[in-house]
Amino acid sequence: MQYIIEAENLRKRFGDVVAVDGVSFRVVPGECFGILGPNGAGKTSTIRMIYGFSPMTGGHLKVFGLDIQGELRAIKSRIGVCQQENTLDPDLTVQQNLEVFARYFDIPKNEAREKARELLQFIALDHRKNAKVTELSGGMMRRLVLARSLINDPELLILDEPTTGLDPQSRHQVWERLEELRSKGLSILLTTHYMDEASRLCDRLIIMDHGRILVQGKPLELIREHVGYDVIEVAGPNSKLRAYVQSRGLEHEDLGHRLIVYGQEGDTLFRTLSNQYCREGCTLRMATLEDVFLKLTGRELRE
Amino acid sequence: MNGIISISLSKRFLRVWQRNLTVYQRIWKISFIPPLLEPLFYLLAFGVGLSALVGSILYHDREVSYINFIAPALIAINIMYNAFFENTYASFVRMYYQKTFDGMMATPLFIEEIIAGEIIWGGTKSVIATAIMMGVISFFGLIHYPHGLLLLPLAFLGGIAFGSIGMFFTAIVPSIETFNLPIFLFVTPMFLFSGTFFPIENLPLWAQKLAILLPLTHLVKLTRSFSFGLIGAELLWNFTYLLTFCLIFFPLALFKMHHRLIK
Ligand SMILES: Nc1ncnc2c1ncn2[C@@H]1O[C@H](COP(=O)(O)OP(=O)(O)OP(=O)(O)O)[C@@H](O)[C@H]1O
Ligand SMILES: [Mg+2]
């Protein structure tokens, strides 16, 4: 099996800070692979090693089966990257941003023009092709970055928080574009802070914290394994409820003003709880990836 | 380290150079004006205003009018300014504020190619400015042809020299304000004391010795000789000085930039 990415015991250190501390994962062709984790978990650091932006401190890394140490140029020319920060060229127009970027990949002029036209249509920005980048809205810029990362027909698309700061409309538009690309067989590596985004787009994902992988798997399986089917949230729980939950040995998290019960029992438990202990402020909902994330990485703020 | 530079440096730096050219073409109408007007201002102020006081100057046993004396120096100063400011302020803005280099690093380009392209673009801007200035100055009959045409390749060499040292400063300054320091300590003294507005022989001996160390002194000597049509073997020394300067600061700029940006 030829993997798109094969990372083995990847490590990255900045002075005293260990940003990535022995991360291993594999991405298979055509899959969308997610990297989740709180701020400072090491997502960007991991990704930057994969597209050759920063050298690794240790470990082994192969992309397209090529070793990153020896064949970086070949690898770089087959990847498309949306970086976390905006790196669009403000000195150029929308269309020029694509065409000048195409030159960096040695794409001939005519081909680049045609490709730019196609991509501007793909992201619905063809009517703004002569606008300055600085005149675009945040969502338009993000879409343009996505288009720019596709200019070389990449075999691997790397997206570092592609939808951060976008309104719901723009996010959905980006998701649809990504789904279209994935359906055509493009492999995608994605980081995000939006759990709904990860659930929707990722075939498999890892959750990282402090430079290490906590779990790895398919979104739904992770939810089942770590949380279950349902979650009951109780606002302002009283002591009787606490006692009941403890006596039954239910898996739960006590946040003081809020009690969260993870469960497999769903309806029956919910009825018991809401009838006997909390007439109001008791909700039953489906378990989500966000529950897994918070359960595994804790609820304290980072940095 | 040298190994990394030589491996990563291919002709792809041209792509970065082309990017800057594309931007220049967008704004060329504005970019054209300074090299067009600046020599006119200087020639008017110094050549016409001051030459009434100075009269003529003895240069290599020849009487030359003051305006003739400073015209080639203006070209040399412009070569210095164009490359130096391009590879300090403008490159810093692209590197730090616009993240242009970060974007480029997500392509097959390596940092050494990006920086080389930037410096060679700085040299190119010196050539463009020189060509425009030559047009203006020739109009007053102040350049001797065909020798004067040598000014164009010289502008490139001088541009690479000043662009490289500019890029070296860009690699080490903590913030854009810090450029004040090399400008105050390095560029301004050169502007005044490199045989630009008076022959360095007028300086006290110790200052002459210092002036010989300044790259602009050698560039001025060359632009003046080419403009006057005085080509001699002694110019080889000035040429060698500038070339050596490039050979030291060009790789040093790449090395320092690698150090700054590759984390
Ligand atoms: N260039 C750098 N120099 C020093 N430390 C760095 C550098 N880049 C990242 N770090 C540190 O490495 C750690 C991981 O950072 P990284 O950017 O990979 O996190 P992240 O998971 O992408 O976070 P976020 O969600 O906020 O983008 C942090 O502690 C950060 O401070
Ligand atoms: Mg990040």
Coordinates of C-alpha atoms and ligand atoms in Angstrom, one line a residue:
Chain A
M1 CA 0.0 0.0 0.0
Q2 CA 1.3 3.4 -1.0
Y3 CA 0.5 5.9 1.7
I4 CA 0.1 9.6 0.9
I5 CA 1.7 10.6 4.2
E6 CA 3.6 8.3 6.5
A7 CA 4.7 10.0 9.6
E8 CA 6.7 8.0 12.2
N9 CA 7.6 9.4 15.6
L10 CA 7.6 12.9 14.2
R11 CA 9.2 15.5 16.6
K12 CA 9.6 19.2 16.5
R13 CA 11.4 21.4 19.1
F14 CA 11.7 25.2 19.2
G15 CA 14.4 25.9 21.8
D16 CA 13.0 24.5 25.0
V17 CA 9.4 24.1 23.7
V18 CA 8.6 20.7 22.4
A19 CA 5.8 21.4 19.9
V20 CA 5.5 17.9 18.4
D21 CA 6.5 15.0 20.6
G22 CA 6.5 11.7 18.7
V23 CA 3.6 11.8 16.4
S24 CA 2.8 8.9 14.1
F25 CA 0.0 8.5 11.6
R26 CA -0.7 7.5 8.0
V27 CA -2.9 9.0 5.4
V28 CA -4.2 6.7 2.6
P29 CA -5.0 8.0 -0.9
G30 CA -8.4 9.7 -1.3
E31 CA -9.0 10.2 2.4
C32 CA -9.6 13.3 4.4
F33 CA -7.5 13.2 7.5
G34 CA -8.1 15.6 10.3
I35 CA -5.8 16.9 13.0
L36 CA -7.7 18.3 16.0
G37 CA -6.4 19.8 19.2
P38 CA -6.5 22.9 21.4
N39 CA -4.5 26.0 20.7
G40 CA -0.8 25.2 20.9
A41 CA -1.3 21.5 20.5
G42 CA 1.2 21.3 17.7
K43 CA -1.1 21.0 14.7
T44 CA 0.5 23.7 12.6
S45 CA 4.0 22.6 13.6
T46 CA 3.1 19.1 12.4
I47 CA 1.7 20.3 9.1
R48 CA 4.6 22.6 8.4
M49 CA 7.0 19.7 8.6
I50 CA 4.9 17.9 6.0
Y51 CA 5.1 20.6 3.4
G52 CA 8.7 21.3 4.1
F53 CA 8.2 24.7 5.7
S54 CA 10.1 23.8 8.7
P55 CA 12.7 21.0 9.2
M56 CA 11.8 18.2 11.6
T57 CA 13.8 17.7 14.8
G58 CA 13.4 13.9 14.7
G59 CA 11.4 11.0 13.2
H60 CA 10.7 9.8 9.8
L61 CA 8.5 11.3 7.2
K62 CA 7.5 10.1 3.8
V63 CA 5.1 11.9 1.5
F64 CA 3.9 10.1 -1.7
G65 CA 6.3 7.4 -0.6
L66 CA 9.2 9.9 -1.0
D67 CA 11.5 10.7 1.8
I68 CA 11.1 14.3 2.9
Q69 CA 14.8 14.8 3.6
G70 CA 16.0 13.9 0.1
E71 CA 13.1 14.7 -2.2
L72 CA 11.5 17.8 -0.7
R73 CA 11.3 19.7 -4.0
A74 CA 9.5 16.9 -5.8
I75 CA 7.1 16.6 -2.8
K76 CA 6.5 20.3 -2.6
S77 CA 5.5 20.5 -6.2
R78 CA 2.7 17.9 -5.7
I79 CA 1.2 19.5 -2.6
G80 CA -1.3 22.4 -2.3
V81 CA -1.3 24.3 1.0
C82 CA -3.7 26.7 2.7
Q83 CA -1.7 28.2 5.5
Q84 CA -3.2 29.3 8.8
E85 CA -2.3 33.0 8.2
N86 CA -3.3 34.9 5.1
T87 CA -0.4 34.8 2.7
L88 CA -2.2 36.2 -0.3
D89 CA -0.1 38.7 -2.2
P90 CA -1.6 42.2 -1.5
D91 CA 0.5 43.8 -4.3
L92 CA -1.4 41.7 -6.9
T93 CA -4.9 41.4 -8.2
V94 CA -7.1 38.3 -7.6
Q95 CA -6.3 36.8 -10.9
Q96 CA -2.6 37.7 -10.7
N97 CA -2.4 36.0 -7.3
L98 CA -3.2 32.7 -9.1
E99 CA -1.1 33.3 -12.2
V100 CA 2.0 34.4 -10.3
F101 CA 1.6 31.5 -7.9
A102 CA 1.4 29.2 -11.0
R103 CA 4.8 30.5 -12.1
Y104 CA 6.3 29.3 -8.8
F105 CA 5.3 25.8 -10.0
D106 CA 6.7 26.4 -13.4
I107 CA 3.3 26.1 -15.0
P108 CA 3.4 27.6 -18.5
K109 CA 1.6 30.9 -19.0
N110 CA -1.3 29.9 -21.1
E111 CA -2.0 26.9 -19.0
A112 CA -1.9 29.1 -15.8
R113 CA -4.3 31.5 -17.3
E114 CA -6.8 28.8 -18.2
K115 CA -6.4 27.1 -14.8
A116 CA -6.9 30.5 -13.0
R117 CA -10.1 31.1 -14.9
E118 CA -11.4 27.6 -14.0
L119 CA -10.5 28.1 -10.4
L120 CA -12.1 31.5 -10.1
Q121 CA -15.2 30.0 -11.4
F122 CA -14.9 27.1 -9.0
I123 CA -14.8 29.5 -6.0
A124 CA -17.3 31.9 -7.6
L125 CA -15.0 34.9 -7.7
D126 CA -14.7 35.3 -11.5
H127 CA -16.5 38.6 -11.3
R128 CA -13.8 40.0 -8.9
K129 CA -10.8 38.8 -10.8
N130 CA -9.4 42.3 -11.3
A131 CA -10.1 43.4 -7.7
K132 CA -7.2 44.0 -5.3
V133 CA -6.9 41.3 -2.7
T134 CA -7.3 43.8 0.0
E135 CA -10.7 44.7 -1.3
L136 CA -12.0 41.2 -0.7
S137 CA -14.0 40.1 2.3
G138 CA -12.5 37.6 4.7
G139 CA -14.6 34.8 3.2
M140 CA -13.6 35.7 -0.3
M141 CA -9.9 35.7 0.7
R142 CA -10.2 32.3 2.2
R143 CA -11.8 31.0 -0.9
L144 CA -9.1 32.5 -3.0
V145 CA -6.4 30.9 -0.8
L146 CA -8.2 27.6 -1.5
A147 CA -8.2 28.3 -5.2
R148 CA -4.5 29.2 -5.1
S149 CA -3.6 26.0 -3.3
L150 CA -5.2 24.0 -6.2
I151 CA -3.3 25.8 -9.0
N152 CA -0.8 22.9 -9.4
D153 CA -3.4 20.2 -9.4
P154 CA -2.1 18.8 -6.1
E155 CA -2.4 15.2 -5.1
L156 CA -2.5 16.3 -1.5
L157 CA -4.3 19.3 -0.2
I158 CA -3.1 20.6 3.2
L159 CA -5.6 22.9 5.0
D160 CA -4.7 24.7 8.2
E161 CA -7.9 26.0 9.7
P162 CA -9.6 26.7 6.3
T163 CA -12.8 28.2 7.7
T164 CA -11.7 30.0 10.8
G165 CA -13.4 33.4 11.0
L166 CA -15.9 32.7 8.2
D167 CA -19.7 33.2 8.4
P168 CA -21.9 30.1 8.1
Q169 CA -22.6 30.8 4.4
S170 CA -18.9 30.9 3.6
R171 CA -18.1 27.9 5.7
H172 CA -20.7 25.9 3.9
Q173 CA -19.5 27.0 0.6
V174 CA -15.9 26.0 1.5
W175 CA -17.2 22.6 2.7
E176 CA -19.0 21.9 -0.5
R177 CA -16.0 22.7 -2.5
L178 CA -13.9 20.4 -0.3
E179 CA -16.4 17.6 -0.6
E180 CA -16.4 18.0 -4.4
L181 CA -12.6 17.8 -4.4
R182 CA -12.6 14.8 -2.2
S183 CA -15.2 13.0 -4.3
K184 CA -12.7 13.4 -7.2
G185 CA -10.1 11.5 -5.2
L186 CA -8.0 14.3 -3.7
S187 CA -6.3 13.4 -0.4
I188 CA -6.8 16.1 2.2
L189 CA -5.1 16.8 5.5
L190 CA -7.1 19.3 7.5
T191 CA -6.8 21.0 10.9
T192 CA -9.8 22.7 12.4
H193 CA -11.3 23.9 15.7
Y194 CA -14.8 23.2 14.5
M195 CA -16.0 19.8 15.5
D196 CA -18.9 19.9 13.1
E197 CA -16.5 20.5 10.3
A198 CA -14.3 17.6 11.3
S199 CA -17.3 15.3 11.7
R200 CA -18.6 16.2 8.3
L201 CA -15.4 16.2 6.3
C202 CA -12.9 13.8 7.9
D203 CA -12.8 10.1 7.3
R204 CA -10.4 9.7 10.1
L205 CA -8.8 12.0 12.5
I206 CA -6.4 12.4 15.4
I207 CA -6.9 14.5 18.5
M208 CA -3.6 16.0 19.7
D209 CA -2.6 17.8 22.9
H210 CA 0.8 18.9 24.1
G211 CA 2.4 17.6 20.9
R212 CA 1.1 14.1 21.4
I213 CA -1.7 12.1 19.8
L214 CA -4.4 11.3 22.3
V215 CA -6.7 9.2 20.1
Q216 CA -7.0 8.3 16.4
G217 CA -10.0 6.9 14.5
K218 CA -13.1 7.6 12.6
P219 CA -15.3 10.4 14.0
L220 CA -18.3 8.2 14.7
E221 CA -16.3 5.4 16.3
L222 CA -14.5 7.9 18.5
I223 CA -17.8 9.2 19.7
R224 CA -19.2 5.8 20.4
E225 CA -16.0 4.6 22.2
H226 CA -15.4 7.7 24.3
V227 CA -18.8 9.1 24.9
G228 CA -21.5 6.8 23.8
Y229 CA -24.7 7.6 22.1
D230 CA -26.3 10.3 24.1
V231 CA -25.4 13.1 26.5
I232 CA -27.6 14.5 29.2
E233 CA -26.8 18.0 30.3
V234 CA -28.2 19.3 33.5
A235 CA -28.0 23.0 34.3
G236 CA -27.8 23.8 38.1
P237 CA -27.9 20.2 39.3
N238 CA -29.0 19.6 42.9
S239 CA -27.3 17.3 45.5
K240 CA -29.9 14.6 45.1
L241 CA -29.2 14.3 41.5
R242 CA -25.5 14.2 42.1
A243 CA -26.1 11.4 44.7
Y244 CA -28.2 9.4 42.2
V245 CA -25.7 9.7 39.4
Q246 CA -22.9 8.6 41.7
S247 CA -24.9 5.7 43.2
R248 CA -25.7 4.4 39.8
G249 CA -22.0 4.7 38.8
L250 CA -22.9 6.6 35.6
E251 CA -20.1 8.1 33.7
H252 CA -20.3 11.9 34.2
E253 CA -18.5 15.1 34.5
D254 CA -19.3 17.7 37.2
L255 CA -18.6 21.2 36.2
G256 CA -20.3 22.7 39.4
H257 CA -23.0 24.7 37.7
R258 CA -23.5 22.0 35.1
L259 CA -23.5 18.2 35.2
I260 CA -22.9 16.2 32.1
V261 CA -23.9 12.5 32.0
Y262 CA -22.5 10.4 29.2
G263 CA -24.7 7.4 28.6
Q264 CA -25.8 4.5 26.5
E265 CA -29.3 4.4 28.0
G266 CA -30.7 7.5 26.4
D267 CA -34.4 7.9 26.8
T268 CA -34.9 5.8 29.9
L269 CA -32.2 7.5 31.9
F270 CA -33.3 10.9 30.7
R271 CA -36.9 10.3 31.8
T272 CA -35.8 9.2 35.2
L273 CA -33.6 12.2 35.7
S274 CA -36.0 14.8 34.4
N275 CA -39.0 13.3 36.2
Q276 CA -37.3 12.8 39.5
Y277 CA -34.5 15.3 39.8
C278 CA -34.8 18.2 37.5
R279 CA -38.0 19.4 36.0
E280 CA -36.2 22.2 34.1
G281 CA -32.8 22.7 32.6
C282 CA -32.3 19.0 31.7
T283 CA -31.6 18.3 28.0
L284 CA -30.9 15.1 26.1
R285 CA -28.9 15.3 22.9
M286 CA -26.8 13.1 20.7
A287 CA -23.1 12.7 21.6
T288 CA -20.8 14.7 19.3
L289 CA -17.2 14.9 18.6
E290 CA -17.0 18.0 20.7
D291 CA -17.9 15.8 23.8
V292 CA -15.0 13.5 22.9
F293 CA -12.7 16.5 22.4
L294 CA -13.5 18.2 25.7
K295 CA -13.5 14.9 27.6
L296 CA -10.0 14.1 26.3
T297 CA -8.4 17.5 26.3
G298 CA -10.1 19.0 29.4
R299 CA -11.9 22.2 29.7
E300 CA -9.2 24.5 30.9
L301 CA -8.1 27.4 28.7
R302 CA -4.8 27.0 26.9
E303 CA -2.0 29.5 27.1
Chain B
M1 CA 25.3 25.2 5.6
N2 CA 26.9 26.0 2.4
G3 CA 25.8 22.7 1.2
I4 CA 22.2 23.5 1.8
I5 CA 22.5 26.8 0.0
S6 CA 24.1 25.4 -3.1
I7 CA 21.6 22.5 -3.3
S8 CA 18.6 24.7 -2.8
L9 CA 19.6 27.5 -5.2
S10 CA 18.5 26.9 -8.7
K11 CA 17.3 29.2 -11.5
R12 CA 13.9 29.2 -9.9
F13 CA 14.9 32.4 -8.2
L14 CA 13.8 34.0 -11.5
R15 CA 10.2 33.3 -10.5
V16 CA 10.6 35.5 -7.5
W17 CA 12.3 38.2 -9.6
Q18 CA 9.3 37.9 -12.0
R19 CA 6.8 38.4 -9.2
N20 CA 8.5 41.7 -8.3
L21 CA 8.6 42.7 -12.0
T22 CA 4.8 42.0 -12.3
V23 CA 4.2 44.2 -9.3
Y24 CA 6.5 46.9 -10.7
Q25 CA 4.6 46.8 -14.0
R26 CA 1.4 47.6 -12.2
I27 CA 2.9 50.7 -10.6
W28 CA 5.6 51.6 -13.0
K29 CA 4.2 55.1 -13.6
I30 CA 4.9 56.0 -10.0
S31 CA 8.2 54.1 -9.9
F32 CA 9.5 56.0 -12.9
I33 CA 9.1 59.4 -11.4
P34 CA 11.8 59.5 -8.6
P35 CA 14.8 58.5 -10.9
L36 CA 13.5 61.0 -13.5
L37 CA 13.1 64.0 -11.2
E38 CA 15.7 63.4 -8.6
P39 CA 18.7 64.0 -10.8
L40 CA 17.0 67.1 -12.1
F41 CA 16.6 68.5 -8.6
Y42 CA 20.2 67.7 -7.7
L43 CA 21.6 69.1 -10.9
L44 CA 19.6 72.2 -10.3
A45 CA 20.6 72.7 -6.7
F46 CA 24.2 71.6 -6.7
G47 CA 25.1 72.0 -10.4
V48 CA 23.6 75.3 -11.0
G49 CA 23.3 76.8 -7.5
L50 CA 26.5 75.6 -6.0
S51 CA 28.7 75.5 -9.0
A52 CA 28.7 79.3 -9.0
L53 CA 30.5 79.1 -5.7
V54 CA 32.7 76.1 -6.4
G55 CA 33.6 76.9 -10.0
S56 CA 35.5 74.0 -11.4
I57 CA 37.3 71.1 -9.8
L58 CA 40.6 69.5 -10.4
Y59 CA 40.0 65.8 -11.0
H60 CA 42.9 63.6 -12.1
D61 CA 44.8 66.6 -13.5
R62 CA 41.7 67.7 -15.5
E63 CA 39.6 70.7 -14.9
V64 CA 36.0 69.6 -14.7
S65 CA 32.9 71.8 -14.1
Y66 CA 31.2 71.0 -10.8
I67 CA 28.1 69.8 -12.5
N68 CA 30.1 67.4 -14.5
F69 CA 31.8 66.3 -11.3
I70 CA 28.6 65.4 -9.4
A71 CA 26.5 64.0 -12.2
P72 CA 28.1 60.5 -12.2
A73 CA 28.1 60.5 -8.4
L74 CA 24.3 61.0 -8.5
I75 CA 24.1 57.9 -10.6
A76 CA 26.2 56.0 -8.0
I77 CA 24.0 57.2 -5.2
N78 CA 20.9 56.2 -7.0
I79 CA 22.3 52.7 -7.6
M80 CA 22.9 52.4 -3.9
Y81 CA 19.6 53.8 -2.8
N82 CA 17.5 51.7 -5.2
A83 CA 18.9 48.4 -4.2
F84 CA 19.4 49.2 -0.6
F85 CA 15.9 50.4 0.0
E86 CA 14.4 47.7 -2.1
N87 CA 16.1 45.0 0.0
T88 CA 15.5 46.6 3.3
Y89 CA 12.1 48.3 3.7
A90 CA 10.4 46.7 0.7
S91 CA 11.7 43.2 1.4
F92 CA 11.0 43.5 5.1
V93 CA 7.4 44.5 4.4
R94 CA 7.1 41.4 2.1
M95 CA 8.7 39.1 4.6
Y96 CA 7.2 40.4 7.8
Y97 CA 3.9 42.1 7.1
Q98 CA 2.7 40.6 3.9
K99 CA 4.0 37.0 4.6
T100 CA 4.8 36.8 0.9
F101 CA 7.8 34.6 1.5
D102 CA 5.7 32.3 3.7
G103 CA 3.3 31.8 0.8
M104 CA 6.2 31.1 -1.6
M105 CA 7.6 28.5 0.7
A106 CA 4.4 26.4 0.2
T107 CA 5.6 26.0 -3.4
P108 CA 8.6 24.3 -4.8
L109 CA 10.7 27.4 -4.0
F110 CA 13.3 27.3 -1.2
I111 CA 14.2 30.2 1.0
E112 CA 17.6 30.7 -0.7
E113 CA 15.9 31.1 -4.1
I114 CA 13.4 33.6 -2.7
I115 CA 16.1 35.7 -1.2
A116 CA 18.3 35.5 -4.2
G117 CA 15.4 36.6 -6.4
E118 CA 14.8 39.5 -4.1
I119 CA 18.4 40.7 -4.2
I120 CA 18.7 40.3 -8.0
W121 CA 15.5 42.3 -8.2
G122 CA 17.1 45.0 -6.1
G123 CA 20.0 45.0 -8.6
T124 CA 17.5 45.2 -11.4
K125 CA 15.8 48.2 -9.9
S126 CA 19.2 49.9 -9.8
V127 CA 19.7 49.2 -13.5
I128 CA 16.2 50.6 -14.4
A129 CA 16.9 53.7 -12.3
T130 CA 20.3 54.2 -13.9
A131 CA 18.9 53.9 -17.4
I132 CA 16.3 56.6 -16.6
M133 CA 18.9 58.8 -15.0
M134 CA 21.3 58.4 -17.9
G135 CA 18.6 59.6 -20.2
V136 CA 18.1 62.8 -18.2
I137 CA 21.8 63.4 -17.6
S138 CA 22.8 62.7 -21.2
F139 CA 20.4 65.3 -22.2
F140 CA 22.7 67.9 -20.6
G141 CA 25.7 66.3 -22.4
L142 CA 27.2 65.0 -19.1
I143 CA 28.0 61.4 -20.1
H144 CA 30.7 60.4 -22.6
Y145 CA 29.6 57.6 -25.0
P146 CA 30.0 54.8 -25.8
H147 CA 31.9 54.3 -22.5
G148 CA 28.9 55.5 -20.6
L149 CA 27.0 52.4 -21.6
L150 CA 29.2 50.5 -19.1
L151 CA 27.2 52.2 -16.4
L152 CA 24.3 49.7 -17.0
P153 CA 26.2 46.5 -16.1
L154 CA 28.0 48.5 -13.4
A155 CA 24.6 49.4 -11.9
F156 CA 23.7 45.8 -11.7
L157 CA 27.0 44.9 -9.9
G158 CA 26.6 47.9 -7.5
G159 CA 22.9 47.0 -7.0
I160 CA 23.8 43.4 -6.0
A161 CA 26.4 44.8 -3.6
F162 CA 24.1 47.2 -1.8
G163 CA 21.1 44.9 -2.1
S164 CA 23.0 42.1 -0.5
I165 CA 24.1 44.2 2.5
G166 CA 20.5 45.6 2.7
M167 CA 19.2 42.0 2.8
F168 CA 21.7 41.2 5.4
F169 CA 20.4 43.9 7.6
T170 CA 16.8 42.7 6.9
A171 CA 17.8 39.3 8.2
I172 CA 19.0 40.7 11.5
V173 CA 16.9 43.7 12.4
P174 CA 14.2 43.0 15.0
S175 CA 11.8 45.6 13.6
I176 CA 11.4 47.9 10.6
E177 CA 12.3 51.0 12.7
T178 CA 15.7 49.5 13.3
F179 CA 16.7 50.3 9.7
N180 CA 17.3 53.8 10.9
L181 CA 20.6 52.6 12.4
P182 CA 22.3 51.2 9.3
I183 CA 21.0 54.2 7.4
F184 CA 22.4 56.7 9.8
L185 CA 25.7 54.9 10.4
F186 CA 26.3 53.4 6.9
V187 CA 24.3 54.9 4.1
T188 CA 24.3 58.6 5.1
P189 CA 28.1 58.7 5.7
M190 CA 28.6 57.1 2.3
F191 CA 26.3 59.6 0.6
L192 CA 28.5 62.4 2.0
F193 CA 32.0 61.1 2.1
S194 CA 32.5 58.7 -0.8
G195 CA 33.9 61.3 -3.2
T196 CA 30.4 62.2 -4.2
F197 CA 30.2 65.9 -3.7
F198 CA 33.9 66.6 -3.3
P199 CA 37.1 64.6 -4.1
I200 CA 38.1 62.3 -1.2
E201 CA 41.5 63.8 -1.4
N202 CA 40.1 66.9 0.3
L203 CA 39.5 64.8 3.4
P204 CA 42.2 64.5 6.1
L205 CA 44.4 61.5 5.6
W206 CA 42.8 59.3 8.3
A207 CA 39.4 60.0 6.8
Q208 CA 40.6 59.1 3.4
K209 CA 41.7 55.8 4.6
L210 CA 38.2 55.2 6.1
A211 CA 36.5 56.3 2.9
I212 CA 38.5 53.7 0.9
L213 CA 36.6 51.0 2.9
L214 CA 33.2 52.3 1.8
P215 CA 31.8 50.5 -1.2
L216 CA 30.2 53.6 -2.5
T217 CA 33.7 55.2 -2.9
H218 CA 34.5 52.5 -5.4
L219 CA 31.2 52.8 -7.2
V220 CA 31.5 56.5 -7.5
K221 CA 35.0 56.1 -8.9
L222 CA 33.7 53.8 -11.5
T223 CA 30.7 55.7 -12.5
R224 CA 32.8 58.9 -12.8
S225 CA 35.4 57.2 -14.9
F226 CA 32.8 55.6 -17.2
S227 CA 31.0 58.9 -17.6
F228 CA 34.2 60.8 -18.4
G229 CA 35.3 58.0 -20.7
L230 CA 38.5 57.4 -18.7
I231 CA 39.0 53.7 -18.7
G232 CA 42.2 52.5 -17.1
A233 CA 43.7 49.4 -15.5
E234 CA 43.5 51.0 -12.0
L235 CA 39.7 50.6 -12.2
L236 CA 40.2 46.9 -11.8
W237 CA 40.9 47.4 -8.1
N238 CA 37.5 49.3 -7.6
F239 CA 35.7 46.6 -9.6
T240 CA 37.4 43.8 -7.6
Y241 CA 36.4 45.6 -4.4
L242 CA 32.7 45.7 -5.4
L243 CA 32.8 42.1 -6.6
T244 CA 34.4 40.9 -3.4
F245 CA 31.8 42.8 -1.4
C246 CA 29.1 40.9 -3.4
L247 CA 30.8 37.6 -2.9
I248 CA 30.8 38.1 0.9
F249 CA 27.4 39.7 1.5
F250 CA 25.3 37.8 -1.0
P251 CA 25.9 34.3 0.6
L252 CA 25.8 35.9 4.0
A253 CA 22.4 37.4 3.4
L254 CA 21.1 34.0 2.2
F255 CA 22.6 32.3 5.3
K256 CA 21.2 34.9 7.7
M257 CA 17.8 34.8 6.1
H258 CA 17.7 31.0 6.3
H259 CA 18.6 31.4 9.9
R260 CA 15.8 33.9 10.5
L261 CA 13.0 32.3 8.6
I262 CA 13.5 28.5 8.8
K263 CA 12.4 27.5 12.3
Ligands
LIG1 N1 8.4 29.5 15.3 C1 8.2 29.2 16.6 N2 9.1 29.5 17.5 C2 8.9 29.1 18.8 N3 7.8 28.4 19.2 C3 6.9 28.0 18.3 C4 7.0 28.4 17.0 N4 5.9 27.9 16.3 C5 5.2 27.3 17.2 N5 5.7 27.3 18.4 C6 5.2 26.7 19.7 O1 4.9 25.4 19.4 C7 3.7 25.0 20.1 C8 2.7 24.4 19.1 O2 2.3 25.5 18.2 P1 1.5 25.2 16.9 O3 1.4 26.5 16.1 O4 1.9 24.0 16.2 O5 0.0 24.9 17.6 P2 -1.4 24.7 16.9 O6 -1.9 23.4 17.3 O7 -1.3 25.0 15.4 O8 -2.2 25.9 17.6 P3 -3.4 26.8 17.0 O9 -4.7 26.0 17.2 O10 -3.4 28.0 18.0 O11 -3.1 27.2 15.7 C9 3.2 26.2 20.8 O12 3.6 26.1 22.1 C10 3.9 27.4 20.1 O13 4.1 28.4 21.0
MG2 MG -2.1 26.3 14.2

